[in-house]
PDB file of C-alpha atoms in Angstrom:
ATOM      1  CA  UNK A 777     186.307-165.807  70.959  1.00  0.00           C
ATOM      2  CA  UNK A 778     183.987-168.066  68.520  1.00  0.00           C
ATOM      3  CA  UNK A 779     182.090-170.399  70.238  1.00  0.00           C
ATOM      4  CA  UNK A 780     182.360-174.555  69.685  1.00  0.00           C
ATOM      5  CA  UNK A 781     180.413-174.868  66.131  1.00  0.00           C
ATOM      6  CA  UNK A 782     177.382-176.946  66.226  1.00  0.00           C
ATOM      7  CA  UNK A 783     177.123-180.426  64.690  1.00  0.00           C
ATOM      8  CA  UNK A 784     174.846-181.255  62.211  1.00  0.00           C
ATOM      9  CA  UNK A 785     172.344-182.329  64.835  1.00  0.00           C
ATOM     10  CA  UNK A 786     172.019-179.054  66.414  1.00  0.00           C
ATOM     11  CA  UNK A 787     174.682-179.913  69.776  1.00  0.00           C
ATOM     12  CA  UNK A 788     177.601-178.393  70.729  1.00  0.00           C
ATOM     13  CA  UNK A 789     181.126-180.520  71.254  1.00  0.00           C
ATOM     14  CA  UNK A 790     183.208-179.560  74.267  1.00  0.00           C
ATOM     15  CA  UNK A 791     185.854-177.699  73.091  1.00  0.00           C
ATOM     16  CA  UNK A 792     189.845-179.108  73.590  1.00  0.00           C
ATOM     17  CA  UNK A 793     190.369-177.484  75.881  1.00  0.00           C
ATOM     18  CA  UNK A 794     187.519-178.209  78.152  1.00  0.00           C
ATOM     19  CA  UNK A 795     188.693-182.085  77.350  1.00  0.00           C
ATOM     20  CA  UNK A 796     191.737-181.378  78.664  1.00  0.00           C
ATOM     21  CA  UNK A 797     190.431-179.385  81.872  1.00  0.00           C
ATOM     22  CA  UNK A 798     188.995-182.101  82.371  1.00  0.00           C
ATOM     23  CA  UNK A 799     191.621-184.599  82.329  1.00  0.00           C
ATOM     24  CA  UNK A 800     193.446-182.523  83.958  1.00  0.00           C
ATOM     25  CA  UNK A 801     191.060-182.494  86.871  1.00  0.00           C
ATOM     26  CA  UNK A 802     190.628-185.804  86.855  1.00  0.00           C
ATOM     27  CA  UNK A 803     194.835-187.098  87.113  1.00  0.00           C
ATOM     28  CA  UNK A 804     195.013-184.642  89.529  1.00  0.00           C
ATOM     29  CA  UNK A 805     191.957-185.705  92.142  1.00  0.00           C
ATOM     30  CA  UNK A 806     193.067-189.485  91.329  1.00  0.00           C
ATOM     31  CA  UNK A 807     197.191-188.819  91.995  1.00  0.00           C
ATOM     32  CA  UNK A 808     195.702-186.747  95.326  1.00  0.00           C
ATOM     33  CA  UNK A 809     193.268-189.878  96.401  1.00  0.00           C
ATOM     34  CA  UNK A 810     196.429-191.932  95.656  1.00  0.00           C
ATOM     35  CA  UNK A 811     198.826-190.666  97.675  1.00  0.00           C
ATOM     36  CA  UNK A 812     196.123-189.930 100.463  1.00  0.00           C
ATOM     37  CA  UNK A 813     195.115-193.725 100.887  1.00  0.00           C
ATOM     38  CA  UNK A 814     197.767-195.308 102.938  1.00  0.00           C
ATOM     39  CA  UNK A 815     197.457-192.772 105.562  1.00  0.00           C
ATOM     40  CA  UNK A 816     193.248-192.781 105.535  1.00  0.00           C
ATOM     41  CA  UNK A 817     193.765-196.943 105.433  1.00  0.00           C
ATOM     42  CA  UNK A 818     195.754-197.199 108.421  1.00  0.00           C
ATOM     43  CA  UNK A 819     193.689-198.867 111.750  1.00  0.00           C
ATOM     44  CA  UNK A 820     193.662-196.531 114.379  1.00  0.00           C
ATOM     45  CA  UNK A 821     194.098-199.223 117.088  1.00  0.00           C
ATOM     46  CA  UNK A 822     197.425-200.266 115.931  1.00  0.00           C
ATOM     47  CA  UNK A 823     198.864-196.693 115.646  1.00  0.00           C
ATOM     48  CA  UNK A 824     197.917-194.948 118.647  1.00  0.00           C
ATOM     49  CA  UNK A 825     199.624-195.991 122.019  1.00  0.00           C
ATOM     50  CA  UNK A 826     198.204-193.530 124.876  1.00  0.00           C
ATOM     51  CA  UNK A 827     201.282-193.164 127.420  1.00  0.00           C
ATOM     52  CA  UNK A 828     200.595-193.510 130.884  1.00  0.00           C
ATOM     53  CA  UNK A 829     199.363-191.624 133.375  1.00  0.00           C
ATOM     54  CA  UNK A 830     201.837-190.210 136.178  1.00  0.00           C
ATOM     55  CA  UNK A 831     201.836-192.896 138.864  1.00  0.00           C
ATOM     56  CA  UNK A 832     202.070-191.853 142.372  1.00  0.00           C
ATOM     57  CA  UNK A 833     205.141-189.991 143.410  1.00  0.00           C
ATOM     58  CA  UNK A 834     206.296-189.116 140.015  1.00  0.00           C
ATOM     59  CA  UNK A 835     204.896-185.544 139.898  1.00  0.00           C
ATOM     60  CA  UNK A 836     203.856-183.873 136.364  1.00  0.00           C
ATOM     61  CA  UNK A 837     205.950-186.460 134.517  1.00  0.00           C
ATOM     62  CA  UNK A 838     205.160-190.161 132.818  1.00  0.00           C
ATOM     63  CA  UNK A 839     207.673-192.106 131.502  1.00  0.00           C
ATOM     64  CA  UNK A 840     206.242-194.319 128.435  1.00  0.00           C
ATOM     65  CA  UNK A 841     209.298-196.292 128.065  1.00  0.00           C
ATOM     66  CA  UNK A 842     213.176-196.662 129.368  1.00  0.00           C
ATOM     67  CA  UNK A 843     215.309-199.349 128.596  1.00  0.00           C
ATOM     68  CA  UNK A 844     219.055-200.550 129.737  1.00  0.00           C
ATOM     69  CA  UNK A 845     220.939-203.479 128.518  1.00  0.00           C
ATOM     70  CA  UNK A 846     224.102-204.889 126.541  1.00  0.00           C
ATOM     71  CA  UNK A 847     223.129-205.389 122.870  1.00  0.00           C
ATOM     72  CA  UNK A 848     226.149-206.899 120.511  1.00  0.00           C
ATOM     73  CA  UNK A 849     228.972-205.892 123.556  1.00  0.00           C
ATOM     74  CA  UNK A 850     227.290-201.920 123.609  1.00  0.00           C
ATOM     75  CA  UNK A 851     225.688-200.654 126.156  1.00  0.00           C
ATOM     76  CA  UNK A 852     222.386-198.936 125.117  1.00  0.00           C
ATOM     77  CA  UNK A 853     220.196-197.032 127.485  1.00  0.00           C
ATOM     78  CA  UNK A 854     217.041-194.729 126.767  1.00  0.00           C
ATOM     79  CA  UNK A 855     214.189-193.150 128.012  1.00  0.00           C
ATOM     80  CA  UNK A 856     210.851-190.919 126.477  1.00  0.00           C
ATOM     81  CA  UNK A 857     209.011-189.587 128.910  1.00  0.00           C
ATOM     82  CA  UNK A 858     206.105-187.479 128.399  1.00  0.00           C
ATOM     83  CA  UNK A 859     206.376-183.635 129.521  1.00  0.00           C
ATOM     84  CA  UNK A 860     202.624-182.394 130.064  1.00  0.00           C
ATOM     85  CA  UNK A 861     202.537-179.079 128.297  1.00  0.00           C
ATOM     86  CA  UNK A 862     200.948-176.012 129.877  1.00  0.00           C
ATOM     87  CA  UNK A 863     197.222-175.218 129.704  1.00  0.00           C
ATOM     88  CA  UNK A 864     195.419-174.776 126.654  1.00  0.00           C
ATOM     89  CA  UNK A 865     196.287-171.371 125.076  1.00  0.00           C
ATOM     90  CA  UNK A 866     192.926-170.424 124.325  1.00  0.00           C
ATOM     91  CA  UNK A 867     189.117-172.176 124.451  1.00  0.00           C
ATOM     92  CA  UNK A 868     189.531-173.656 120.860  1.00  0.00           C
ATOM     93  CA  UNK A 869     193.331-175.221 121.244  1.00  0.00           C
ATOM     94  CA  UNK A 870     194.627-177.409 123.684  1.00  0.00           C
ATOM     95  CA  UNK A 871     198.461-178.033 123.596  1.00  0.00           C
ATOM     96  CA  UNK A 872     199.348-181.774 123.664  1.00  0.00           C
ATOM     97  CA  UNK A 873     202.415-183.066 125.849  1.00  0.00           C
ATOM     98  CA  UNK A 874     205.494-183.263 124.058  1.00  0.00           C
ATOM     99  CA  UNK A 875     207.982-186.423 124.451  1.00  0.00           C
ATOM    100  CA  UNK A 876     211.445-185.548 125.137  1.00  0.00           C
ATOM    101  CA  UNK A 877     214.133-188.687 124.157  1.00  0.00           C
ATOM    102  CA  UNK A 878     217.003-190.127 125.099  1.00  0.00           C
ATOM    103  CA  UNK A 879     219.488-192.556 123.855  1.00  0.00           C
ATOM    104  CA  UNK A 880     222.984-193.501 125.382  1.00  0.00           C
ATOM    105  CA  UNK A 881     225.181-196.511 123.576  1.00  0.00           C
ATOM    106  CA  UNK A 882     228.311-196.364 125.562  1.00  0.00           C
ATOM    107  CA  UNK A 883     227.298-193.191 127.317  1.00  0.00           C
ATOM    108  CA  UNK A 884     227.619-191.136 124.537  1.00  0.00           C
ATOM    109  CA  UNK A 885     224.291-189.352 123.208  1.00  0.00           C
ATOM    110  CA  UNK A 886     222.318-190.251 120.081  1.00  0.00           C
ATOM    111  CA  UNK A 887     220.458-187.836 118.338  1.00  0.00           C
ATOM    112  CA  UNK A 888     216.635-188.712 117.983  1.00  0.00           C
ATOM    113  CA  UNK A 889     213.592-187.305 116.207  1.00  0.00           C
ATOM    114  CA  UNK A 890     209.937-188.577 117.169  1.00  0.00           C
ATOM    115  CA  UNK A 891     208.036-188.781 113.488  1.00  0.00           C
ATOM    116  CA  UNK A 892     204.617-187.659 113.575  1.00  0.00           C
ATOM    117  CA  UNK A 893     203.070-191.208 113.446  1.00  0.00           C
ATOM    118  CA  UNK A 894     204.908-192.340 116.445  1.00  0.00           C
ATOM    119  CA  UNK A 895     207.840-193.453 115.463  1.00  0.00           C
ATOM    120  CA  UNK A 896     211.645-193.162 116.133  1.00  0.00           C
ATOM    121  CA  UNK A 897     214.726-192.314 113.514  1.00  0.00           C
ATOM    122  CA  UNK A 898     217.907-191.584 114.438  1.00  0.00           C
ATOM    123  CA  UNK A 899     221.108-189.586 112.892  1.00  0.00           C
ATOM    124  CA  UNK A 900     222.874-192.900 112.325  1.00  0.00           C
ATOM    125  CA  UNK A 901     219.815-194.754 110.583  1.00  0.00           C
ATOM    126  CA  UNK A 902     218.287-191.251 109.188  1.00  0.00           C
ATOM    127  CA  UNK A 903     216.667-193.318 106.551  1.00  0.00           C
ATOM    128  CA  UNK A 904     214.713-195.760 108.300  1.00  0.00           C
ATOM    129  CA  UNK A 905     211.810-195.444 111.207  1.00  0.00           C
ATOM    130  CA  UNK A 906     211.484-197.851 113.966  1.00  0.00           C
ATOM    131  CA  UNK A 907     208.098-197.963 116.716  1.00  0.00           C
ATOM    132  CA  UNK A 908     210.443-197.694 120.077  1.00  0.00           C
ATOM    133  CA  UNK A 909     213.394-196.257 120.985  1.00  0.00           C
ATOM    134  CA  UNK A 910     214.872-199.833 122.085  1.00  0.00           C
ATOM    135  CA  UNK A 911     214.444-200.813 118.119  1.00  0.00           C
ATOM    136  CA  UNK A 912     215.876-197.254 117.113  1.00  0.00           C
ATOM    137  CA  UNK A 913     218.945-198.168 119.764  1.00  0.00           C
ATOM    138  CA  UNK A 914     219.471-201.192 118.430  1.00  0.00           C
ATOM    139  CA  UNK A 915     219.538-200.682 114.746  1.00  0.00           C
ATOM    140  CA  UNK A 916     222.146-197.702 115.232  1.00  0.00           C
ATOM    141  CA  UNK A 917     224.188-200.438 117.128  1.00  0.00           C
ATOM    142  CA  UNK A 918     223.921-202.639 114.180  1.00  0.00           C
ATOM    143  CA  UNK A 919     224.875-200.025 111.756  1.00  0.00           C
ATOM    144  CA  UNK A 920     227.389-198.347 114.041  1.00  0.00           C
ATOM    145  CA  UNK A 921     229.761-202.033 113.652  1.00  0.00           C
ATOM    146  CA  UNK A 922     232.462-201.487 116.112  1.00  0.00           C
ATOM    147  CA  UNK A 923     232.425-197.907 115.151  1.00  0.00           C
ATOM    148  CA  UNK A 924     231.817-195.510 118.528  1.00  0.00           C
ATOM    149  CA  UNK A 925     229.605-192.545 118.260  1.00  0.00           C
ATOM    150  CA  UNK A 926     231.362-188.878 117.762  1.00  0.00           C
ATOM    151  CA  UNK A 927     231.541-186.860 120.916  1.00  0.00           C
ATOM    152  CA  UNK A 928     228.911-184.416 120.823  1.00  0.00           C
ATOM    153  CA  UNK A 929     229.737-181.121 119.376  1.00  0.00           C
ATOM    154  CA  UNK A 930     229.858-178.009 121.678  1.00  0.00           C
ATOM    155  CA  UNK A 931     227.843-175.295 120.985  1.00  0.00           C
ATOM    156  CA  UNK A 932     229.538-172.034 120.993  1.00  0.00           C
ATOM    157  CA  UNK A 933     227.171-168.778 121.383  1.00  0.00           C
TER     158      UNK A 933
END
């Protein structure tokens, strides 16, 4: 391989395809930073919401929030409560409590999944999150119409 000619003044000129190695570098650290920011720009106060503690009587378990009422002529109920996971599995890890969620709207289950920032979506509004179950409820309601949830399906082993 030759190496970059000199110019008349004695220096060498990067070669293309150092240029581009560069560039390259460069879209690549910017489209990383770029897609990074919203989650390094978000206040920690307003995202984290510390259940709470196990009162008296109520054992291992703390329930962070359970709801009940009629919403458009549906009944909606719900509950997460907070399971306290087992002890750490070694001196390095300790294994944080997992919630476990419920959602009834005329007694018939709907699905959940907790997001990783704390928030709800459910099989009827996959597409959208919500901060509390009651809002998650609620927006499957409004989506639902006067349509009724399917039975759940039985799972044969």
């Amino acid at each position: 391989m030759n190496p970059t000619p000199a110019k008349p003044g004695g220096t060498r000129s990067p070669s293309r395809r150092t240029v581009l190695r560069g560039a390259f570098t460069a879209a690549v650290v910017t489209g990383t930073a770029g897609a990074l920011f919203p989650l390094l720009d978000r206040d920690p106060a307003a995202t984290s919401r510390p259940a709470p503690a196990p009162g008296p009587g109520s054992g291992s378990r703390a329930t962070s929030e359970e709801f009940a009422e009629m919403y458009r002529g549906r009944e909606i109920r719900g509950t997460a409560t907070v399971v306290p996971a087992g002890a750490p599995a070694d001196d390095r890890v300790a294994v944080a409590a997992e919630p476990v969620t419920e959602i009834r709207i005329d007694g018939r289950p709907l699905h959940v999944m907790r997001r990783a920032d704390g928030t709800y979506l459910s099989d009827v509004r996959h597409y959208e999150s919500y901060p509390t179950l009651l809002e998650t409820a609620r927006a499957a309601v409004d989506e639902l119409g006067t349509a009724r949830l399917a039975p759940p399906a039985a799972h044969h082993m």
